[in-house]
């Protein structure tokens, strides 16, 4: 990188708007949405969608509730033209959905575009030309007045041909491409000249789409540009102001949200932000951002997984794992403290009230997703997360203090593996550490009799390959077993904690027991045992704790 970027790049000039109002506003309703997946999104694919993929995605967009869908660039290729014709001729466009088509300000292209719309019930004809200084200078070699002429002439050509679309409700849309890189005064001049030709009314408004074609400034600058435009436009009530942001600086979503505060009424974008370079605005995120603030977005993403599947199949794109709302890891908590807080938040949510669960911006169930399904443990996960996973997946209810022992052990093991582990692997780590301990003592047989308060036991054990037949006495089976172990030379210890519960139901029902022993020299160790017989589960738990205390690992 060059050490002095100012020798190569320049700062973006701010908009003079000392009285700006947008920072004081809040969003209270959803905008009009227009999906440009089948045009802007499609043109940015390495392999553009074929007609059947476009049809499938069109149907999915309709199911989401989009009422305006830019279906393509019919004059650009036969495939695009044919797609439009199929939608119309096969009656695939619901009555309340308007298809939008893009066209450059060229007479032959406008002609073909109008032709592609014959028979449609409703259509938006979207005309655009570039207005920015760089495009004027390097691409077209035109003065500002020539650019205005391109726009007004194009508008006139569309106007002259609209009568050919008898029976079609036509709305006109104009985009000064690269609006955000254009001087606001000039963008206004072009748009007003276009309005003068089209002659919209308050009843039959036209759409002025103001693209952030390449995101060149911070989102507050785009908002200033939008507010400046809205407040300076004559006949503001005859135009719907539309936003079309891209994501080159990574703030396309913020630019759209601030642009809405600044007075825009309509938003163009794509599912999951597919589009040229860093993509178009991700409409799913903006819609669900409204949803999380209690504003009905007017789009239905209640089965987001199915939509992702359709989108990935049709476009060949992948939704990244950290994509807001849609990414695979969005409802995954890795940190133990997050997991613990989520667990408590979810428990409280079940008792009623508004959603207020830490770390989960919305209820995953709203969009057909699950928190529990995707939780995993890595070396950063705390004891709370580890315990939650064992309990929620396997019904293993570790005592609090045992969690403090097992949490770091699990973390060390995950660290050693160098990757995250799923619930099954975590259970295996627990089993290996506690349940499957047979060194130095392995239990072969245990029997206790007598009355509670006066029990006698016989245990057959193996210690380092040598058979031991032990007897012991105590006020219960555990105490009798401890006594028997001491006679076999085990270190002196006492049982400090005991808990048991059923692990599963049915004929194979097994119980798990947790025991903490305290050795004479002060060390404490936990053990766990599993058996269909509750008494044996606790005996195994004692041996597990002792074996752990006596082993080096
Ligand atoms: O990004 C853009 O400027 C466009 C226009 C054609 C609206 O896609
Ligand atoms: Zn675009």
Coordinates of C-alpha atoms and ligand atoms in Angstrom, one line a residue:
X1 CA 0.0 0.0 0.0
X2 CA 1.2 3.5 -0.7
X3 CA 2.2 5.4 2.4
X4 CA 0.5 8.5 1.4
X5 CA -3.0 7.7 -0.1
X6 CA -3.8 11.4 -0.4
X7 CA -1.4 11.5 -3.3
X8 CA -3.7 9.1 -5.2
X9 CA -7.2 9.5 -3.7
X10 CA -9.3 12.5 -2.7
X11 CA -11.8 13.0 0.1
X12 CA -15.5 12.9 -0.9
X13 CA -17.1 16.4 -0.8
X14 CA -19.9 16.8 1.7
X15 CA -23.3 18.0 0.8
X16 CA -24.2 21.5 2.1
X17 CA -27.2 20.7 4.3
X18 CA -26.9 22.4 7.6
X19 CA -30.5 21.9 8.4
X20 CA -30.6 18.2 7.7
X21 CA -33.6 16.5 9.3
X22 CA -32.9 12.8 8.8
X23 CA -30.8 12.2 11.9
X24 CA -33.8 13.1 14.1
X25 CA -36.3 10.8 12.4
X26 CA -37.2 7.2 13.0
X27 CA -38.6 4.6 10.6
X28 CA -42.2 3.8 11.2
X29 CA -43.2 1.9 8.1
X30 CA -41.9 -0.3 5.4
X31 CA -41.0 1.1 2.0
X32 CA -42.2 -0.2 -1.4
X33 CA -39.8 -3.0 -2.3
X34 CA -38.6 -3.8 -5.7
X35 CA -36.5 -6.9 -6.3
X36 CA -33.8 -6.5 -8.9
X37 CA -32.5 -10.1 -8.6
X38 CA -33.5 -11.1 -12.1
X39 CA -31.7 -8.1 -13.6
X40 CA -28.9 -6.5 -11.6
X41 CA -28.4 -9.7 -9.6
X42 CA -28.5 -11.9 -12.7
X43 CA -26.1 -9.7 -14.8
X44 CA -23.5 -10.1 -12.1
X45 CA -23.4 -13.9 -12.2
X46 CA -20.5 -15.8 -13.7
X47 CA -23.2 -18.0 -15.4
X48 CA -26.4 -16.0 -15.7
X49 CA -29.6 -17.8 -14.9
X50 CA -31.4 -19.7 -17.7
X51 CA -35.1 -19.2 -18.3
X52 CA -36.2 -22.0 -16.0
X53 CA -34.0 -20.8 -13.2
X54 CA -35.3 -17.2 -13.7
X55 CA -38.9 -18.6 -13.6
X56 CA -38.2 -20.5 -10.4
X57 CA -36.7 -17.4 -8.7
X58 CA -39.5 -15.2 -10.0
X59 CA -42.0 -17.5 -8.3
X60 CA -40.0 -17.5 -5.1
X61 CA -39.9 -13.6 -5.1
X62 CA -43.7 -13.6 -5.6
X63 CA -44.1 -15.9 -2.7
X64 CA -42.0 -13.6 -0.5
X65 CA -44.5 -10.8 -1.3
X66 CA -42.6 -8.6 -3.7
X67 CA -45.1 -6.5 -5.7
X68 CA -42.5 -5.0 -8.0
X69 CA -39.9 -7.2 -9.7
X70 CA -37.4 -6.0 -12.3
X71 CA -37.5 -9.0 -14.5
X72 CA -34.7 -8.1 -16.9
X73 CA -33.2 -6.1 -19.7
X74 CA -35.4 -7.4 -22.6
X75 CA -33.6 -5.5 -25.3
X76 CA -30.2 -7.0 -24.2
X77 CA -30.7 -10.5 -25.4
X78 CA -33.2 -13.0 -26.8
X79 CA -33.1 -14.9 -23.5
X80 CA -34.1 -11.8 -21.6
X81 CA -36.9 -11.0 -24.2
X82 CA -38.2 -14.5 -24.2
X83 CA -38.3 -14.7 -20.4
X84 CA -40.5 -11.6 -20.3
X85 CA -42.8 -13.0 -23.0
X86 CA -43.2 -16.3 -21.1
X87 CA -44.1 -14.5 -17.9
X88 CA -46.8 -12.6 -19.8
X89 CA -48.1 -15.2 -22.2
X90 CA -48.2 -18.0 -19.6
X91 CA -50.0 -15.7 -17.2
X92 CA -47.4 -16.2 -14.5
X93 CA -47.6 -12.6 -13.2
X94 CA -50.2 -12.3 -10.4
X95 CA -52.6 -9.3 -10.9
X96 CA -51.1 -7.4 -8.0
X97 CA -47.4 -7.8 -9.2
X98 CA -45.8 -5.3 -11.5
X99 CA -42.9 -6.3 -13.7
X100 CA -40.2 -3.8 -14.3
X101 CA -37.9 -3.7 -17.3
X102 CA -34.6 -1.8 -17.7
X103 CA -33.6 0.0 -20.9
X104 CA -31.0 2.5 -22.0
X105 CA -31.9 5.8 -23.6
X106 CA -31.7 4.4 -27.2
X107 CA -34.6 4.4 -29.5
X108 CA -34.1 0.9 -31.0
X109 CA -33.7 -0.6 -27.5
X110 CA -36.8 1.2 -26.2
X111 CA -38.8 -0.1 -29.2
X112 CA -37.8 -3.7 -28.4
X113 CA -38.5 -3.2 -24.7
X114 CA -42.0 -1.9 -25.3
X115 CA -42.6 -4.9 -27.6
X116 CA -41.6 -7.3 -24.8
X117 CA -44.4 -5.9 -22.6
X118 CA -47.4 -6.3 -24.9
X119 CA -50.2 -8.0 -23.0
X120 CA -48.8 -7.3 -19.5
X121 CA -51.4 -6.0 -17.0
X122 CA -48.9 -3.6 -15.3
X123 CA -45.3 -2.6 -16.1
X124 CA -42.6 -0.2 -14.9
X125 CA -40.4 1.0 -17.8
X126 CA -37.1 1.9 -16.3
X127 CA -34.9 4.2 -18.3
X128 CA -31.4 5.1 -17.2
X129 CA -28.3 7.0 -18.3
X130 CA -25.1 7.9 -16.5
X131 CA -24.7 11.4 -15.1
X132 CA -21.5 11.4 -13.1
X133 CA -18.5 13.6 -14.0
X134 CA -16.3 10.6 -14.6
X135 CA -18.8 9.0 -17.0
X136 CA -19.5 12.3 -18.7
X137 CA -15.8 12.9 -19.2
X138 CA -14.2 9.4 -19.9
X139 CA -17.1 7.3 -21.2
X140 CA -19.3 9.6 -23.2
X141 CA -17.2 12.7 -23.8
X142 CA -20.4 14.7 -23.2
X143 CA -21.2 18.0 -21.6
X144 CA -23.9 18.3 -18.9
X145 CA -26.4 19.6 -21.5
X146 CA -25.9 16.6 -23.7
X147 CA -26.5 14.2 -20.8
X148 CA -29.8 16.1 -20.1
X149 CA -30.7 15.6 -23.8
X150 CA -30.0 11.9 -23.6
X151 CA -32.4 11.5 -20.7
X152 CA -35.2 13.7 -22.0
X153 CA -35.0 12.2 -25.5
X154 CA -35.2 8.7 -24.1
X155 CA -38.2 9.7 -22.0
X156 CA -39.9 11.2 -25.1
X157 CA -39.2 7.9 -27.0
X158 CA -40.8 5.9 -24.2
X159 CA -43.8 8.3 -24.0
X160 CA -44.4 8.1 -27.7
X161 CA -44.6 4.3 -27.6
X162 CA -46.7 3.8 -24.4
X163 CA -50.0 3.9 -26.5
X164 CA -48.9 0.6 -28.0
X165 CA -49.4 -1.0 -24.6
X166 CA -53.2 -0.7 -24.6
X167 CA -54.5 -2.4 -21.5
X168 CA -51.2 -2.1 -19.6
X169 CA -50.9 0.1 -16.6
X170 CA -47.5 1.7 -17.3
X171 CA -45.4 3.5 -14.7
X172 CA -42.3 5.3 -15.8
X173 CA -39.0 5.2 -13.8
X174 CA -35.9 7.2 -14.4
X175 CA -32.4 6.6 -12.9
X176 CA -29.6 9.0 -13.1
X177 CA -27.0 6.2 -13.0
X178 CA -24.1 7.0 -10.5
X179 CA -26.4 9.5 -8.8
X180 CA -24.3 9.4 -5.6
X181 CA -21.2 10.4 -7.6
X182 CA -23.0 13.1 -9.5
X183 CA -23.2 16.7 -8.3
X184 CA -26.6 16.9 -6.5
X185 CA -27.6 20.1 -8.4
X186 CA -27.0 18.4 -11.8
X187 CA -28.8 15.2 -10.8
X188 CA -31.7 17.4 -9.8
X189 CA -31.6 19.2 -13.1
X190 CA -31.7 16.0 -15.2
X191 CA -34.5 14.5 -13.1
X192 CA -36.6 17.7 -13.3
X193 CA -36.1 17.8 -17.1
X194 CA -37.2 14.2 -17.4
X195 CA -40.3 15.0 -15.2
X196 CA -41.1 17.9 -17.5
X197 CA -41.2 15.6 -20.5
X198 CA -43.1 12.7 -18.8
X199 CA -45.6 15.0 -17.0
X200 CA -46.4 12.9 -14.0
X201 CA -49.3 13.9 -11.7
X202 CA -50.0 13.4 -8.0
X203 CA -52.3 10.6 -9.1
X204 CA -50.0 9.1 -11.6
X205 CA -46.5 9.6 -10.1
X206 CA -43.3 8.5 -11.8
X207 CA -40.4 6.9 -10.0
X208 CA -37.1 8.7 -9.6
X209 CA -34.5 6.0 -8.6
X210 CA -31.4 7.5 -7.2
X211 CA -28.6 4.9 -7.4
X212 CA -25.6 4.6 -5.3
X213 CA -24.2 2.7 -8.3
X214 CA -20.8 2.5 -6.8
X215 CA -20.7 3.3 -3.1
X216 CA -18.3 6.2 -2.9
X217 CA -19.0 7.8 0.4
X218 CA -20.2 7.2 3.9
X219 CA -23.9 6.4 4.3
X220 CA -24.6 9.7 6.0
X221 CA -23.5 11.5 2.8
X222 CA -25.9 9.4 0.7
X223 CA -28.7 10.3 3.2
X224 CA -27.7 14.0 2.8
X225 CA -27.8 13.7 -1.0
X226 CA -31.3 12.1 -0.7
X227 CA -32.7 14.7 1.7
X228 CA -31.2 17.5 -0.4
X229 CA -32.8 16.0 -3.5
X230 CA -36.2 15.5 -1.8
X231 CA -36.3 19.0 -0.4
X232 CA -35.2 20.7 -3.7
X233 CA -37.2 18.7 -6.2
X234 CA -40.1 20.8 -7.6
X235 CA -43.3 18.8 -7.8
X236 CA -42.0 16.4 -5.1
X237 CA -45.5 15.1 -4.7
X238 CA -45.5 13.8 -8.3
X239 CA -42.5 11.4 -7.8
X240 CA -41.8 8.3 -5.7
X241 CA -38.2 8.6 -4.6
X242 CA -36.4 5.2 -4.8
X243 CA -33.1 4.0 -3.4
X244 CA -30.8 1.6 -5.2
X245 CA -27.6 1.0 -3.2
X246 CA -24.6 -1.2 -3.8
X247 CA -22.1 -2.2 -1.2
X248 CA -18.6 -1.2 -2.3
X249 CA -17.7 0.3 1.1
X250 CA -19.7 -2.4 3.0
X251 CA -22.4 0.0 4.0
X252 CA -25.1 -0.5 1.4
X253 CA -27.6 -1.4 4.1
X254 CA -26.9 1.6 6.3
X255 CA -27.1 3.8 3.2
X256 CA -30.5 2.5 2.4
X257 CA -31.8 2.8 6.0
X258 CA -30.5 6.4 6.3
X259 CA -31.8 7.2 2.8
X260 CA -35.3 6.1 4.0
X261 CA -35.0 8.5 7.0
X262 CA -34.0 11.1 4.5
X263 CA -37.3 10.9 2.7
X264 CA -37.2 8.0 0.2
X265 CA -40.3 5.8 -0.2
X266 CA -39.0 2.9 -2.3
X267 CA -36.1 0.5 -2.1
X268 CA -34.5 -1.6 -4.9
X269 CA -32.3 -4.5 -3.9
X270 CA -31.7 -8.3 -4.1
X271 CA -32.0 -11.3 -1.9
X272 CA -28.9 -11.7 0.2
X273 CA -27.2 -8.8 -1.7
X274 CA -26.3 -10.5 -4.9
X275 CA -25.2 -8.1 -7.5
X276 CA -22.3 -6.4 -9.3
X277 CA -18.9 -6.4 -7.4
X278 CA -19.7 -6.4 -3.7
X279 CA -23.3 -6.7 -4.5
X280 CA -26.6 -4.8 -4.4
X281 CA -28.5 -3.9 -1.2
X282 CA -29.6 -7.1 0.7
X283 CA -33.3 -6.6 0.9
X284 CA -33.7 -9.5 3.4
X285 CA -31.6 -7.7 5.9
X286 CA -33.3 -4.4 5.6
X287 CA -36.8 -6.0 5.8
X288 CA -35.8 -8.1 8.9
X289 CA -34.2 -5.1 10.5
X290 CA -37.6 -3.4 10.3
X291 CA -39.2 -6.6 11.7
X292 CA -36.8 -6.6 14.7
X293 CA -38.1 -3.0 15.5
X294 CA -41.7 -4.1 15.4
X295 CA -42.4 -2.8 11.9
X296 CA -44.2 -5.2 9.5
X297 CA -41.9 -5.3 6.5
X298 CA -44.6 -6.5 4.1
X299 CA -42.3 -9.3 2.9
X300 CA -42.5 -12.8 4.2
X301 CA -39.3 -14.6 5.1
X302 CA -40.9 -17.1 7.5
X303 CA -39.2 -20.0 5.6
X304 CA -35.8 -18.5 5.1
X305 CA -34.0 -21.8 4.7
X306 CA -36.2 -22.8 1.7
X307 CA -35.6 -19.4 0.2
X308 CA -31.8 -19.7 0.6
X309 CA -32.0 -23.1 -1.0
X310 CA -33.9 -21.8 -4.0
X311 CA -31.6 -18.8 -4.3
X312 CA -28.4 -20.9 -4.1
X313 CA -29.7 -23.4 -6.6
X314 CA -30.8 -20.7 -9.1
X315 CA -27.9 -18.3 -8.9
X316 CA -25.1 -20.6 -8.0
X317 CA -24.1 -18.2 -5.3
X318 CA -23.6 -19.1 -1.6
X319 CA -25.0 -17.3 1.4
X320 CA -22.0 -16.7 3.6
X321 CA -22.2 -18.1 7.1
X322 CA -22.1 -14.7 8.8
X323 CA -24.7 -13.1 6.5
X324 CA -27.2 -11.2 8.8
X325 CA -30.3 -13.4 9.6
X326 CA -29.6 -15.9 6.8
X327 CA -26.0 -17.1 7.5
X328 CA -25.6 -20.6 9.0
X329 CA -23.8 -19.2 12.1
X330 CA -26.1 -16.3 12.8
X331 CA -28.0 -18.1 15.6
X332 CA -24.9 -20.0 16.9
X333 CA -23.4 -18.9 20.1
X334 CA -19.8 -19.9 20.6
X335 CA -18.9 -18.0 23.8
X336 CA -20.0 -19.7 27.0
X337 CA -21.2 -16.4 28.5
X338 CA -23.4 -15.8 25.5
X339 CA -24.8 -19.3 25.6
X340 CA -25.6 -18.9 29.3
X341 CA -27.3 -15.5 28.7
X342 CA -29.3 -16.8 25.8
X343 CA -30.4 -19.8 27.9
X344 CA -31.7 -17.4 30.6
X345 CA -33.2 -15.0 28.1
X346 CA -35.1 -17.8 26.3
X347 CA -36.4 -19.1 29.6
X348 CA -37.7 -15.7 30.5
X349 CA -39.2 -15.2 27.1
X350 CA -41.3 -18.3 27.6
X351 CA -43.0 -16.5 30.5
X352 CA -44.3 -13.7 28.1
X353 CA -43.5 -10.1 27.1
X354 CA -41.6 -8.7 24.2
X355 CA -38.5 -10.3 22.7
X356 CA -35.5 -9.3 24.8
X357 CA -33.1 -12.3 24.5
X358 CA -29.5 -11.3 24.8
X359 CA -27.4 -12.0 21.6
X360 CA -30.4 -13.0 19.5
X361 CA -31.8 -10.0 17.7
X362 CA -34.9 -11.8 16.6
X363 CA -36.6 -15.1 17.5
X364 CA -35.1 -17.5 15.0
X365 CA -38.5 -19.2 14.8
X366 CA -39.9 -16.1 13.0
X367 CA -37.8 -17.0 10.0
X368 CA -38.1 -20.8 10.3
X369 CA -34.7 -21.2 12.0
X370 CA -33.6 -22.7 15.3
X371 CA -31.1 -21.6 17.9
X372 CA -30.6 -25.1 19.3
X373 CA -29.8 -26.8 16.0
X374 CA -26.7 -24.8 15.3
X375 CA -25.0 -24.4 18.7
X376 CA -21.5 -25.8 18.9
X377 CA -18.6 -25.7 21.3
X378 CA -15.2 -24.4 20.6
X379 CA -12.2 -23.8 22.9
X380 CA -13.6 -20.4 23.9
X381 CA -16.9 -21.8 25.0
X382 CA -17.5 -21.5 28.7
X383 CA -18.7 -24.1 31.2
X384 CA -22.3 -22.7 30.7
X385 CA -22.4 -23.5 27.0
X386 CA -20.8 -26.9 27.5
X387 CA -23.3 -27.8 30.2
X388 CA -26.2 -26.4 28.2
X389 CA -25.3 -28.6 25.2
X390 CA -25.0 -31.8 27.4
X391 CA -28.3 -31.1 29.0
X392 CA -30.3 -30.0 26.0
X393 CA -29.0 -32.8 23.7
X394 CA -28.5 -35.7 26.1
X395 CA -30.3 -34.8 29.4
X396 CA -27.0 -34.8 31.3
X397 CA -27.6 -32.3 34.2
X398 CA -24.1 -31.7 35.5
X399 CA -24.0 -30.2 39.0
X400 CA -22.8 -26.6 39.0
X401 CA -19.5 -27.4 40.6
X402 CA -18.8 -30.3 38.3
X403 CA -19.4 -27.9 35.4
X404 CA -16.4 -25.9 36.7
X405 CA -14.3 -29.0 36.5
X406 CA -15.5 -30.4 33.2
X407 CA -15.7 -27.1 31.3
X408 CA -12.0 -26.4 31.2
X409 CA -11.3 -30.1 30.5
X410 CA -13.6 -30.0 27.5
X411 CA -12.0 -26.8 26.3
X412 CA -8.5 -28.3 26.5
X413 CA -9.6 -31.3 24.5
X414 CA -11.3 -29.1 21.9
X415 CA -8.1 -27.0 21.8
X416 CA -6.0 -30.1 21.3
X417 CA -8.3 -31.1 18.4
X418 CA -7.9 -27.6 16.9
X419 CA -11.6 -27.3 15.8
X420 CA -15.1 -27.0 17.1
X421 CA -16.9 -30.1 18.3
X422 CA -20.6 -31.0 18.0
X423 CA -22.8 -32.2 20.8
X424 CA -22.1 -35.9 20.2
X425 CA -18.4 -35.3 20.3
X426 CA -18.8 -33.4 23.5
X427 CA -20.7 -36.2 25.1
X428 CA -17.9 -38.6 24.0
X429 CA -15.3 -36.4 25.7
X430 CA -17.5 -36.5 28.9
X431 CA -17.8 -40.3 28.6
X432 CA -14.1 -40.8 28.2
X433 CA -13.3 -38.5 31.1
X434 CA -15.8 -39.9 33.6
X435 CA -17.8 -42.9 32.5
X436 CA -15.2 -45.1 30.9
X437 CA -12.5 -44.9 33.6
X438 CA -11.2 -48.4 34.6
X439 CA -7.7 -47.6 35.8
X440 CA -6.5 -48.5 38.3
X441 CA -9.8 -50.0 39.5
X442 CA -12.3 -51.8 37.3
X443 CA -15.6 -53.1 38.8
X444 CA -16.7 -56.5 37.9
X445 CA -19.4 -57.3 40.4
X446 CA -21.1 -55.5 43.2
X447 CA -23.7 -56.6 45.7
X448 CA -25.0 -55.0 48.8
X449 CA -27.5 -56.2 51.4
X450 CA -28.7 -55.4 54.9
X451 CA -30.9 -52.6 56.0
X452 CA -30.5 -48.9 55.4
X453 CA -28.2 -47.7 58.2
X454 CA -26.4 -51.0 58.3
X455 CA -25.3 -52.3 54.9
X456 CA -22.7 -54.9 53.9
X457 CA -21.2 -55.2 50.4
X458 CA -19.2 -57.6 48.4
X459 CA -17.3 -56.2 45.4
X460 CA -15.2 -58.0 42.8
X461 CA -12.7 -55.7 41.2
X462 CA -9.6 -55.8 39.1
X463 CA -6.7 -53.6 40.0
X464 CA -3.9 -53.4 37.4
X465 CA -4.9 -56.9 36.1
X466 CA -5.1 -58.4 39.6
X467 CA -8.4 -59.7 40.9
X468 CA -9.6 -58.3 44.3
X469 CA -12.5 -59.7 46.4
X470 CA -13.5 -56.9 48.8
X471 CA -16.0 -56.6 51.6
X472 CA -17.1 -53.5 53.4
X473 CA -19.7 -52.1 55.8
X474 CA -21.4 -48.8 56.2
X475 CA -24.7 -47.0 56.7
X476 CA -25.6 -47.3 53.0
X477 CA -24.2 -49.1 49.8
X478 CA -21.9 -46.1 48.9
X479 CA -20.4 -45.9 52.4
X480 CA -20.0 -49.8 52.5
X481 CA -18.2 -49.6 49.1
X482 CA -15.9 -46.7 50.3
X483 CA -15.0 -48.9 53.3
X484 CA -14.2 -51.8 51.0
X485 CA -12.0 -49.7 48.8
X486 CA -10.0 -48.4 51.8
X487 CA -9.3 -52.0 52.8
X488 CA -7.8 -52.5 49.3
X489 CA -5.3 -49.7 49.8
X490 CA -7.1 -46.9 48.1
X491 CA -6.2 -43.4 49.4
X492 CA -8.4 -42.1 52.2
X493 CA -11.4 -40.1 50.9
X494 CA -15.0 -39.2 51.8
X495 CA -18.0 -38.6 49.6
X496 CA -18.8 -34.8 49.6
X497 CA -21.6 -34.6 47.0
X498 CA -24.1 -37.0 45.4
X499 CA -26.8 -36.5 42.8
X500 CA -28.5 -38.8 40.4
X501 CA -31.3 -38.7 37.8
X502 CA -32.8 -40.7 35.0
X503 CA -31.1 -40.3 31.6
X504 CA -33.8 -41.7 29.3
X505 CA -37.2 -43.4 29.6
X506 CA -38.4 -46.8 28.4
X507 CA -37.2 -50.3 29.0
X508 CA -33.6 -49.2 28.4
X509 CA -33.9 -46.5 31.0
X510 CA -30.6 -45.7 32.6
X511 CA -29.6 -43.5 35.5
X512 CA -26.6 -41.3 35.9
X513 CA -25.0 -40.5 39.2
X514 CA -22.5 -37.7 40.0
X515 CA -20.2 -37.9 43.0
X516 CA -17.6 -35.6 44.4
X517 CA -15.0 -37.1 46.7
X518 CA -12.6 -35.2 48.9
X519 CA -9.2 -36.8 49.6
X520 CA -7.5 -36.5 52.9
X521 CA -4.9 -34.1 51.5
X522 CA -7.7 -31.8 50.5
X523 CA -8.0 -32.5 46.8
X524 CA -11.6 -32.9 45.3
X525 CA -12.5 -35.0 42.3
X526 CA -15.7 -35.5 40.5
X527 CA -16.9 -38.9 39.1
X528 CA -19.9 -40.1 37.2
X529 CA -21.4 -43.5 36.6
X530 CA -24.2 -44.8 34.3
X531 CA -26.2 -47.9 34.7
X532 CA -29.8 -49.2 34.4
X533 CA -29.5 -49.9 38.2
X534 CA -29.4 -46.7 40.2
X535 CA -27.3 -48.2 43.0
X536 CA -24.7 -49.5 40.5
X537 CA -24.6 -46.1 38.8
X538 CA -23.6 -44.5 42.1
X539 CA -21.0 -47.2 42.8
X540 CA -19.5 -46.6 39.4
X541 CA -19.5 -42.9 40.0
X542 CA -17.5 -43.4 43.2
X543 CA -15.0 -45.5 41.3
X544 CA -14.8 -42.9 38.5
X545 CA -13.9 -40.2 41.0
X546 CA -11.3 -42.4 42.7
X547 CA -9.8 -43.5 39.5
X548 CA -9.5 -39.9 38.3
X549 CA -7.9 -38.9 41.6
X550 CA -5.4 -41.8 41.3
X551 CA -4.5 -41.4 37.7
X552 CA -1.9 -39.0 36.3
X553 CA -3.9 -37.9 33.2
Ligands
LIG1 O1 -26.6 0.5 -10.0 C1 -27.2 1.1 -10.9 O2 -27.0 2.3 -11.0 C2 -28.1 0.4 -11.7 C3 -29.0 1.3 -12.5 C4 -29.2 0.7 -13.9 C5 -30.3 1.6 -11.8 O3 -28.3 -0.8 -11.6
LIG2 ZN1 -27.4 -1.5 -9.7

